[in-house]
Amino acid sequence: MSTTYRSVAWNPQKRRYDLVAAGMIVAFAAVVLGLQAIVRPELTIETLLIRTLGAAALTLLNVILCIGPLSRLDRRFLPLLYNRRHLGVMMFTLALAHGMFSIIQFHSAGILNPLVSVLVSNHRYATISQMPFQPFGLAALAILFLMAATSHDFWLHNLTAPVWKALHMCVYVAYTLIVLHVVFGVLQGEVSLLLAWTVCGGVLTVFTLHLLAARREERSDRENRNVQMDGFVEVCSVDEIPEKRAVVTCLSGERVAVFRYDGRISAISNVCQHQNGPLGEGRIVNGCVVCPWHGYEYAPDTGASPPPFTEKVPTFDVRVVAGRVLVHPQPHAPGTRVEPAAVVTARTA
Ligand code: HEM
Ligand code: FES
């Protein structure tokens, strides 16, 4: 988090994450390359490299796309989300190397510009069995390039969160293009059953996990219509909120995180200003709500990040009546201080 754009400084945890990820990619590539060399000894090293890099990029993309829904379904996957953008850049690097090797290998010997050659060397776009598959890869690579180039918080800050988020949602367009690239190209040409099953398995896993996570979100997005008094809505009992943690409810279509800490209750928007992380799944550390995704912090009573940081989220009025927590659905402007409700327990009463 920062007053400008340096949200998360480089730290030992990030280095460890990157080293483990790089190590796993190298090990995966070595195994794929070795196995192919054994099973298909007639393949040249160029072809082996092109295939290994493509397979590594697609596998990593599958992993990246699974991390989001997995961490919505089980908090133990949250640490993977922390540095997901670095995985994205690694995946782009693999895809770029694969694309460049392919272009050099198949499109650089003619008189045409190699990029033009990718688009026009096969023009049987009207067929299924002969459909040119490389342009799908090229289009996907262009999207992945835009995403990798704008992955730094500098761009998030300058493009604004909604534009940045929309741009990065294009990963699903890129994923579809890559699946088409593989389906039209390799599956038809090579008829590799193993690759066909790998691609199907990847798509099915990504799709199923997204479906499961969406169903869970849908349940938590059910509007809380438990209106009690003066427009206040009953959320839960005080005891249902663990100390320094939150219960999330849906009020007027917005998710609200209701935190309990040091004998007080405060409610803030559940949506982190950084990348829409779920603040209600974070905890209060040193008096601040810490976003579980990348660690942005907000004071629970003001919804404002501690100085010198400037991020702010909306706050909500809270009451505690007979051990029940009531929240008013009308949000205050981001950063507005709201007096926390005091928790009156049997011992303090
Ligand atoms: C400029 C862009 C691209 C070009 C020109 C290109 C070209 C190719 C070519 C020629 C093949 C067939 C290799 C062979 O069977 O000998 C191939 C396969 C493949 N490509 Fe691409 N590609 C591009 C982008 C991508 C991207 C962005 C991805 C994924 C992130 C990708 C993933 C794959 C995969 C998984 C295979 C199958 C590898 C295998 O046979 O095991 N490609 N590509
Ligand atoms: S800190 Fe990144 S989404 Fe909250």
GROMACS .gro file of C-alpha atoms and ligand atoms in nm:
model
  396
    1MET     CA    1   0.000   0.000   0.000
    2SER     CA    2   0.129   0.348  -0.072
    3THR     CA    3   0.052   0.714  -0.115
    4THR     CA    4   0.159   0.672  -0.475
    5TYR     CA    5   0.162   0.331  -0.639
    6ARG     CA    6   0.414   0.109  -0.464
    7SER     CA    7   0.155  -0.105  -0.291
    8VAL     CA    8   0.360  -0.394  -0.167
    9ALA     CA    9   0.733  -0.365  -0.114
   10TRP     CA   10   0.968  -0.647  -0.205
   11ASN     CA   11   1.004  -0.873   0.096
   12PRO     CA   12   1.145  -1.219   0.187
   13GLN     CA   13   0.800  -1.380   0.155
   14LYS     CA   14   0.771  -1.255  -0.205
   15ARG     CA   15   1.120  -1.376  -0.289
   16ARG     CA   16   1.041  -1.720  -0.146
   17TYR     CA   17   0.714  -1.731  -0.341
   18ASP     CA   18   0.890  -1.642  -0.668
   19LEU     CA   19   1.173  -1.888  -0.609
   20VAL     CA   20   0.934  -2.176  -0.534
   21ALA     CA   21   0.721  -2.087  -0.840
   22ALA     CA   22   1.026  -2.062  -1.069
   23GLY     CA   23   1.161  -2.392  -0.930
   24MET     CA   24   0.831  -2.570  -0.995
   25ILE     CA   25   0.813  -2.432  -1.351
   26VAL     CA   26   1.168  -2.549  -1.429
   27ALA     CA   27   1.093  -2.895  -1.279
   28PHE     CA   28   0.766  -2.920  -1.478
   29ALA     CA   29   0.942  -2.816  -1.801
   30ALA     CA   30   1.226  -3.065  -1.741
   31VAL     CA   31   0.981  -3.352  -1.687
   32VAL     CA   32   0.768  -3.261  -1.996
   33LEU     CA   33   1.077  -3.216  -2.213
   34GLY     CA   34   1.232  -3.543  -2.092
   35LEU     CA   35   0.915  -3.745  -2.136
   36GLN     CA   36   0.857  -3.611  -2.487
   37ALA     CA   37   1.215  -3.681  -2.584
   38ILE     CA   38   1.170  -4.044  -2.467
   39VAL     CA   39   0.826  -4.101  -2.621
   40ARG     CA   40   0.896  -3.911  -2.947
   41PRO     CA   41   1.271  -3.946  -3.013
   42GLU     CA   42   1.221  -3.828  -3.372
   43LEU     CA   43   1.128  -3.473  -3.262
   44THR     CA   44   1.393  -3.201  -3.301
   45ILE     CA   45   1.507  -3.002  -2.998
   46GLU     CA   46   1.333  -2.692  -3.144
   47THR     CA   47   0.997  -2.872  -3.158
   48LEU     CA   48   1.052  -3.014  -2.809
   49LEU     CA   49   1.124  -2.665  -2.675
   50ILE     CA   50   0.825  -2.508  -2.850
   51ARG     CA   51   0.592  -2.774  -2.712
   52THR     CA   52   0.740  -2.770  -2.363
   53LEU     CA   53   0.716  -2.392  -2.334
   54GLY     CA   54   0.357  -2.393  -2.467
   55ALA     CA   55   0.254  -2.671  -2.228
   56ALA     CA   56   0.422  -2.495  -1.932
   57ALA     CA   57   0.250  -2.163  -2.017
   58LEU     CA   58  -0.094  -2.324  -2.050
   59THR     CA   59  -0.052  -2.528  -1.729
   60LEU     CA   60   0.056  -2.218  -1.536
   61LEU     CA   61  -0.241  -2.025  -1.677
   62ASN     CA   62  -0.472  -2.302  -1.553
   63VAL     CA   63  -0.313  -2.278  -1.208
   64ILE     CA   64  -0.346  -1.898  -1.205
   65LEU     CA   65  -0.714  -1.917  -1.300
   66CYS     CA   66  -0.780  -2.175  -1.025
   67ILE     CA   67  -0.618  -1.968  -0.747
   68GLY     CA   68  -0.902  -1.711  -0.734
   69PRO     CA   69  -1.193  -1.955  -0.684
   70LEU     CA   70  -0.983  -2.186  -0.463
   71SER     CA   71  -0.908  -1.906  -0.220
   72ARG     CA   72  -1.277  -1.808  -0.215
   73LEU     CA   73  -1.362  -2.169  -0.125
   74ASP     CA   74  -1.083  -2.233   0.126
   75ARG     CA   75  -0.877  -1.971   0.312
   76ARG     CA   76  -0.571  -2.198   0.309
   77PHE     CA   77  -0.518  -2.103  -0.058
   78LEU     CA   78  -0.500  -1.730   0.024
   79PRO     CA   79  -0.116  -1.719   0.037
   80LEU     CA   80  -0.112  -1.826  -0.330
   81LEU     CA   81  -0.315  -1.519  -0.419
   82TYR     CA   82  -0.064  -1.284  -0.260
   83ASN     CA   83   0.176  -1.287  -0.553
   84ARG     CA   84  -0.051  -1.410  -0.830
   85ARG     CA   85   0.056  -1.126  -1.057
   86HIS     CA   86   0.414  -1.254  -1.054
   87LEU     CA   87   0.284  -1.591  -1.172
   88GLY     CA   88   0.105  -1.402  -1.451
   89VAL     CA   89   0.428  -1.236  -1.564
   90MET     CA   90   0.611  -1.572  -1.551
   91MET     CA   91   0.334  -1.730  -1.759
   92PHE     CA   92   0.357  -1.447  -2.015
   93THR     CA   93   0.735  -1.495  -2.037
   94LEU     CA   94   0.689  -1.868  -2.111
   95ALA     CA   95   0.415  -1.793  -2.369
   96LEU     CA   96   0.631  -1.523  -2.531
   97ALA     CA   97   0.929  -1.761  -2.558
   98HIS     CA   98   0.699  -2.027  -2.707
   99GLY     CA   99   0.549  -1.780  -2.956
  100MET     CA  100   0.888  -1.637  -3.055
  101PHE     CA  101   1.045  -1.981  -3.107
  102SER     CA  102   0.743  -2.085  -3.314
  103ILE     CA  103   0.761  -1.772  -3.529
  104ILE     CA  104   1.136  -1.815  -3.582
  105GLN     CA  105   1.090  -2.185  -3.660
  106PHE     CA  106   0.787  -2.165  -3.890
  107HIS     CA  107   0.752  -1.806  -4.017
  108SER     CA  108   1.090  -1.637  -4.048
  109ALA     CA  109   1.236  -1.797  -4.359
  110GLY     CA  110   0.999  -1.644  -4.617
  111ILE     CA  111   0.978  -1.299  -4.773
  112LEU     CA  112   0.688  -1.189  -4.553
  113ASN     CA  113   0.722  -1.014  -4.219
  114PRO     CA  114   0.705  -1.307  -3.971
  115LEU     CA  115   0.407  -1.155  -3.788
  116VAL     CA  116   0.219  -1.106  -4.116
  117SER     CA  117   0.312  -1.461  -4.209
  118VAL     CA  118   0.147  -1.592  -3.888
  119LEU     CA  119  -0.178  -1.425  -4.001
  120VAL     CA  120  -0.180  -1.502  -4.374
  121SER     CA  121   0.028  -1.811  -4.443
  122ASN     CA  122  -0.277  -2.031  -4.392
  123HIS     CA  123  -0.602  -1.871  -4.506
  124ARG     CA  124  -0.838  -2.165  -4.470
  125TYR     CA  125  -1.037  -1.983  -4.203
  126ALA     CA  126  -1.362  -2.134  -4.336
  127THR     CA  127  -1.264  -2.489  -4.245
  128ILE     CA  128  -1.257  -2.663  -3.909
  129SER     CA  129  -0.998  -2.929  -3.981
  130GLN     CA  130  -0.753  -2.686  -4.143
  131MET     CA  131  -0.834  -2.375  -3.938
  132PRO     CA  132  -0.519  -2.158  -3.893
  133PHE     CA  133  -0.441  -2.198  -3.524
  134GLN     CA  134  -0.141  -1.967  -3.478
  135PRO     CA  135  -0.341  -1.640  -3.507
  136PHE     CA  136  -0.540  -1.752  -3.199
  137GLY     CA  137  -0.210  -1.786  -3.010
  138LEU     CA  138  -0.092  -1.448  -3.138
  139ALA     CA  139  -0.414  -1.273  -3.028
  140ALA     CA  140  -0.387  -1.438  -2.684
  141LEU     CA  141  -0.024  -1.332  -2.658
  142ALA     CA  142  -0.119  -0.969  -2.734
  143ILE     CA  143  -0.373  -0.973  -2.448
  144LEU     CA  144  -0.127  -1.140  -2.211
  145PHE     CA  145   0.131  -0.875  -2.305
  146LEU     CA  146  -0.108  -0.592  -2.215
  147MET     CA  147  -0.183  -0.761  -1.883
  148ALA     CA  148   0.181  -0.829  -1.796
  149ALA     CA  149   0.283  -0.476  -1.898
  150THR     CA  150   0.015  -0.318  -1.674
  151SER     CA  151   0.051  -0.561  -1.384
  152HIS     CA  152   0.240  -0.316  -1.161
  153ASP     CA  153   0.048  -0.106  -0.909
  154PHE     CA  154   0.169   0.204  -1.099
  155TRP     CA  155  -0.082   0.113  -1.371
  156LEU     CA  156  -0.351   0.013  -1.125
  157HIS     CA  157  -0.317   0.360  -0.971
  158ASN     CA  158  -0.308   0.548  -1.302
  159LEU     CA  159  -0.567   0.350  -1.498
  160THR     CA  160  -0.801   0.343  -1.191
  161ALA     CA  161  -0.916   0.018  -1.032
  162PRO     CA  162  -1.227  -0.043  -1.251
  163VAL     CA  163  -1.037   0.003  -1.582
  164TRP     CA  164  -0.745  -0.208  -1.458
  165LYS     CA  165  -0.981  -0.480  -1.335
  166ALA     CA  166  -1.171  -0.482  -1.668
  167LEU     CA  167  -0.841  -0.511  -1.859
  168HIS     CA  168  -0.729  -0.800  -1.641
  169MET     CA  169  -1.062  -0.981  -1.679
  170CYS     CA  170  -0.957  -1.019  -2.045
  171VAL     CA  171  -0.751  -1.313  -1.919
  172TYR     CA  172  -1.065  -1.521  -1.984
  173VAL     CA  173  -1.068  -1.406  -2.349
  174ALA     CA  174  -0.698  -1.499  -2.374
  175TYR     CA  175  -0.769  -1.836  -2.212
  176THR     CA  176  -1.046  -1.911  -2.465
  177LEU     CA  177  -0.816  -1.812  -2.753
  178ILE     CA  178  -0.538  -2.037  -2.620
  179VAL     CA  179  -0.774  -2.333  -2.584
  180LEU     CA  180  -0.885  -2.276  -2.946
  181HIS     CA  181  -0.519  -2.241  -3.049
  182VAL     CA  182  -0.440  -2.581  -2.900
  183VAL     CA  183  -0.763  -2.749  -3.008
  184PHE     CA  184  -0.740  -2.636  -3.371
  185GLY     CA  185  -0.368  -2.677  -3.398
  186VAL     CA  186  -0.219  -2.955  -3.203
  187LEU     CA  187  -0.514  -3.181  -3.141
  188GLN     CA  188  -0.590  -3.201  -3.510
  189GLY     CA  189  -0.235  -3.227  -3.631
  190GLU     CA  190  -0.077  -3.447  -3.368
  191VAL     CA  191  -0.381  -3.637  -3.235
  192SER     CA  192  -0.212  -3.658  -2.896
  193LEU     CA  193  -0.474  -3.809  -2.667
  194LEU     CA  194  -0.277  -3.718  -2.357
  195LEU     CA  195  -0.267  -3.351  -2.458
  196ALA     CA  196  -0.637  -3.360  -2.547
  197TRP     CA  197  -0.722  -3.493  -2.201
  198THR     CA  198  -0.488  -3.243  -2.034
  199VAL     CA  199  -0.657  -2.953  -2.211
  200CYS     CA  200  -1.008  -3.088  -2.133
  201GLY     CA  201  -0.909  -3.156  -1.770
  202GLY     CA  202  -0.771  -2.803  -1.731
  203VAL     CA  203  -1.079  -2.636  -1.880
  204LEU     CA  204  -1.314  -2.854  -1.671
  205THR     CA  205  -1.124  -2.782  -1.349
  206VAL     CA  206  -1.118  -2.407  -1.410
  207PHE     CA  207  -1.488  -2.404  -1.503
  208THR     CA  208  -1.600  -2.622  -1.208
  209LEU     CA  209  -1.405  -2.423  -0.950
  210HIS     CA  210  -1.546  -2.096  -1.083
  211LEU     CA  211  -1.896  -2.241  -1.068
  212LEU     CA  212  -1.853  -2.361  -0.708
  213ALA     CA  213  -1.706  -2.028  -0.598
  214ALA     CA  214  -1.985  -1.836  -0.775
  215ARG     CA  215  -2.251  -2.045  -0.598
  216ARG     CA  216  -2.088  -1.974  -0.264
  217GLU     CA  217  -2.068  -1.601  -0.338
  218GLU     CA  218  -2.430  -1.604  -0.448
  219ARG     CA  219  -2.533  -1.746  -0.110
  220SER     CA  220  -2.341  -1.476   0.078
  221ASP     CA  221  -2.486  -1.210  -0.156
  222ARG     CA  222  -2.843  -1.288  -0.054
  223GLU     CA  223  -2.987  -0.960   0.066
  224ASN     CA  224  -3.023  -0.934   0.443
  225ARG     CA  225  -3.383  -0.808   0.485
  226ASN     CA  226  -3.393  -0.851   0.860
  227VAL     CA  227  -3.498  -0.489   0.924
  228GLN     CA  228  -3.551  -0.424   1.297
  229MET     CA  229  -3.579  -0.054   1.390
  230ASP     CA  230  -3.510   0.288   1.232
  231GLY     CA  231  -3.400   0.111   0.916
  232PHE     CA  232  -3.127  -0.083   1.104
  233VAL     CA  233  -3.086  -0.443   0.990
  234GLU     CA  234  -3.005  -0.731   1.226
  235VAL     CA  235  -2.686  -0.908   1.120
  236CYS     CA  236  -2.599  -1.165   1.389
  237SER     CA  237  -2.538  -1.198   1.761
  238VAL     CA  238  -2.225  -1.041   1.909
  239ASP     CA  239  -2.094  -1.387   1.998
  240GLU     CA  240  -2.106  -1.498   1.636
  241ILE     CA  241  -1.827  -1.254   1.546
  242PRO     CA  242  -1.486  -1.390   1.652
  243GLU     CA  243  -1.259  -1.135   1.822
  244LYS     CA  244  -1.062  -0.927   1.566
  245ARG     CA  245  -1.258  -1.091   1.283
  246ALA     CA  246  -1.571  -1.009   1.087
  247VAL     CA  247  -1.906  -1.143   0.977
  248VAL     CA  248  -2.002  -1.040   0.623
  249THR     CA  249  -2.358  -0.949   0.531
  250CYS     CA  250  -2.528  -0.808   0.224
  251LEU     CA  251  -2.705  -0.474   0.269
  252SER     CA  252  -2.862  -0.280  -0.021
  253GLY     CA  253  -2.673  -0.502  -0.264
  254GLU     CA  254  -2.334  -0.424  -0.104
  255ARG     CA  255  -2.122  -0.658   0.106
  256VAL     CA  256  -2.055  -0.514   0.451
  257ALA     CA  257  -1.790  -0.650   0.692
  258VAL     CA  258  -1.888  -0.620   1.060
  259PHE     CA  259  -1.579  -0.640   1.282
  260ARG     CA  260  -1.554  -0.709   1.655
  261TYR     CA  261  -1.247  -0.586   1.839
  262ASP     CA  262  -1.154  -0.476   2.192
  263GLY     CA  263  -1.515  -0.464   2.314
  264ARG     CA  264  -1.638  -0.269   2.011
  265ILE     CA  265  -1.816  -0.335   1.681
  266SER     CA  266  -1.760  -0.142   1.357
  267ALA     CA  267  -1.887  -0.199   1.004
  268ILE     CA  268  -1.705  -0.108   0.683
  269SER     CA  269  -1.745  -0.197   0.315
  270ASN     CA  270  -1.617  -0.546   0.240
  271VAL     CA  271  -1.446  -0.426  -0.079
  272CYS     CA  272  -1.076  -0.338  -0.064
  273GLN     CA  273  -0.971  -0.033  -0.265
  274HIS     CA  274  -0.672  -0.213  -0.409
  275GLN     CA  275  -0.820  -0.500  -0.614
  276ASN     CA  276  -1.161  -0.557  -0.453
  277GLY     CA  277  -1.021  -0.806  -0.199
  278PRO     CA  278  -1.269  -0.930   0.068
  279LEU     CA  279  -1.186  -0.722   0.378
  280GLY     CA  280  -1.428  -0.928   0.589
  281GLU     CA  281  -1.200  -1.227   0.541
  282GLY     CA  282  -0.910  -1.035   0.690
  283ARG     CA  283  -0.841  -0.973   1.057
  284ILE     CA  284  -0.759  -0.678   1.277
  285VAL     CA  285  -0.387  -0.645   1.345
  286ASN     CA  286  -0.244  -0.351   1.543
  287GLY     CA  287  -0.583  -0.178   1.536
  288CYS     CA  288  -0.630  -0.201   1.157
  289VAL     CA  289  -0.827  -0.434   0.932
  290VAL     CA  290  -0.570  -0.606   0.709
  291CYS     CA  291  -0.688  -0.712   0.363
  292PRO     CA  292  -0.619  -1.084   0.320
  293TRP     CA  293  -0.506  -1.045  -0.041
  294HIS     CA  294  -0.210  -0.805  -0.034
  295GLY     CA  295  -0.220  -0.643   0.310
  296TYR     CA  296  -0.380  -0.299   0.258
  297GLU     CA  297  -0.490  -0.163   0.596
  298TYR     CA  298  -0.800   0.028   0.710
  299ALA     CA  299  -0.904   0.161   1.053
  300PRO     CA  300  -1.232  -0.014   1.141
  301ASP     CA  301  -1.402   0.302   1.274
  302THR     CA  302  -1.306   0.542   0.990
  303GLY     CA  303  -1.255   0.303   0.697
  304ALA     CA  304  -0.940   0.507   0.620
  305SER     CA  305  -0.589   0.371   0.571
  306PRO     CA  306  -0.342   0.494   0.833
  307PRO     CA  307  -0.131   0.794   0.719
  308PRO     CA  308   0.053   0.849   0.493
  309PHE     CA  309  -0.174   0.616   0.292
  310THR     CA  310  -0.488   0.756   0.136
  311GLU     CA  311  -0.723   0.466   0.058
  312LYS     CA  312  -1.070   0.488   0.213
  313VAL     CA  313  -1.377   0.263   0.220
  314PRO     CA  314  -1.737   0.347   0.323
  315THR     CA  315  -1.842   0.301   0.687
  316PHE     CA  316  -2.181   0.210   0.837
  317ASP     CA  317  -2.372   0.296   1.158
  318VAL     CA  318  -2.379   0.009   1.406
  319ARG     CA  319  -2.587  -0.064   1.718
  320VAL     CA  320  -2.578  -0.348   1.968
  321VAL     CA  321  -2.918  -0.424   2.120
  322ALA     CA  322  -2.964  -0.712   2.365
  323GLY     CA  323  -2.656  -0.890   2.232
  324ARG     CA  324  -2.767  -0.858   1.866
  325VAL     CA  325  -2.566  -0.655   1.612
  326LEU     CA  326  -2.764  -0.412   1.396
  327VAL     CA  327  -2.618  -0.222   1.099
  328HIS     CA  328  -2.775   0.061   0.895
  329PRO     CA  329  -2.758  -0.020   0.521
  330GLN     CA  330  -2.695   0.345   0.422
  331PRO     CA  331  -2.317   0.383   0.378
  332HIS     CA  332  -2.128   0.693   0.492
  333ALA     CA  333  -1.883   0.854   0.251
  334PRO     CA  334  -1.552   0.662   0.242
  335GLY     CA  335  -1.331   0.758   0.537
  336THR     CA  336  -1.616   0.898   0.755
  337ARG     CA  337  -1.562   0.814   1.122
  338VAL     CA  338  -1.849   0.629   1.288
  339GLU     CA  339  -1.852   0.576   1.665
  340PRO     CA  340  -1.810   0.199   1.723
  341ALA     CA  341  -2.092   0.026   1.913
  342ALA     CA  342  -1.987  -0.093   2.257
  343VAL     CA  343  -2.023  -0.464   2.326
  344VAL     CA  344  -2.202  -0.506   2.658
  345THR     CA  345  -2.134  -0.858   2.785
  346ALA     CA  346  -2.275  -1.019   3.101
  347ARG     CA  347  -1.945  -0.942   3.282
  348THR     CA  348  -1.933  -0.573   3.184
  349ALA     CA  349  -2.308  -0.509   3.226
  350HEM     C1  350   0.263  -1.578  -3.139
  350HEM     C2  351   0.189  -1.661  -3.074
  350HEM     C3  352   0.195  -1.811  -3.089
  350HEM     C4  353   0.240  -1.888  -3.194
  350HEM     C5  354   0.296  -1.843  -3.326
  350HEM     C6  355   0.226  -2.026  -3.155
  350HEM     C7  356   0.259  -2.135  -3.232
  350HEM     C8  357   0.243  -2.266  -3.198
  350HEM     C9  358   0.278  -2.378  -3.278
  350HEM    C10  359   0.342  -2.371  -3.415
  350HEM    C11  360   0.244  -2.489  -3.212
  350HEM    C12  361   0.259  -2.633  -3.259
  350HEM    C13  362   0.390  -2.687  -3.215
  350HEM    C14  363   0.412  -2.827  -3.269
  350HEM     O1  364   0.321  -2.910  -3.259
  350HEM     O2  365   0.518  -2.851  -3.322
  350HEM    C15  366   0.187  -2.450  -3.086
  350HEM    C16  367   0.142  -2.534  -2.989
  350HEM    C17  368   0.101  -2.496  -2.863
  350HEM     N1  369   0.088  -2.366  -2.818
  350HEM    FE1  370   0.130  -2.201  -2.923
  350HEM     N2  371   0.173  -2.030  -3.029
  350HEM    C18  372   0.153  -1.901  -2.985
  350HEM    C19  373   0.102  -1.861  -2.863
  350HEM    C20  374   0.068  -1.947  -2.762
  350HEM    C21  375   0.026  -1.905  -2.630
  350HEM    C22  376   0.006  -1.760  -2.584
  350HEM    C23  377   0.005  -2.020  -2.556
  350HEM    C24  378  -0.036  -2.039  -2.412
  350HEM    C25  379  -0.015  -1.958  -2.311
  350HEM    C26  380   0.034  -2.132  -2.642
  350HEM    C27  381   0.023  -2.262  -2.603
  350HEM    C28  382   0.047  -2.371  -2.686
  350HEM    C29  383   0.035  -2.510  -2.644
  350HEM    C30  384  -0.008  -2.560  -2.504
  350HEM    C31  385   0.069  -2.587  -2.755
  350HEM    C32  386   0.072  -2.739  -2.761
  350HEM    C33  387   0.210  -2.784  -2.721
  350HEM    C34  388   0.225  -2.936  -2.732
  350HEM     O3  389   0.215  -2.989  -2.842
  350HEM     O4  390   0.250  -2.999  -2.629
  350HEM     N3  391   0.072  -2.083  -2.764
  350HEM     N4  392   0.188  -2.313  -3.080
  351FES     S1  393  -0.474  -0.546  -0.064
  351FES    FE1  394  -0.495  -0.614  -0.266
  351FES     S2  395  -0.705  -0.646  -0.278
  351FES    FE2  396  -0.681  -0.574  -0.079
   0.00000   0.00000   0.00000
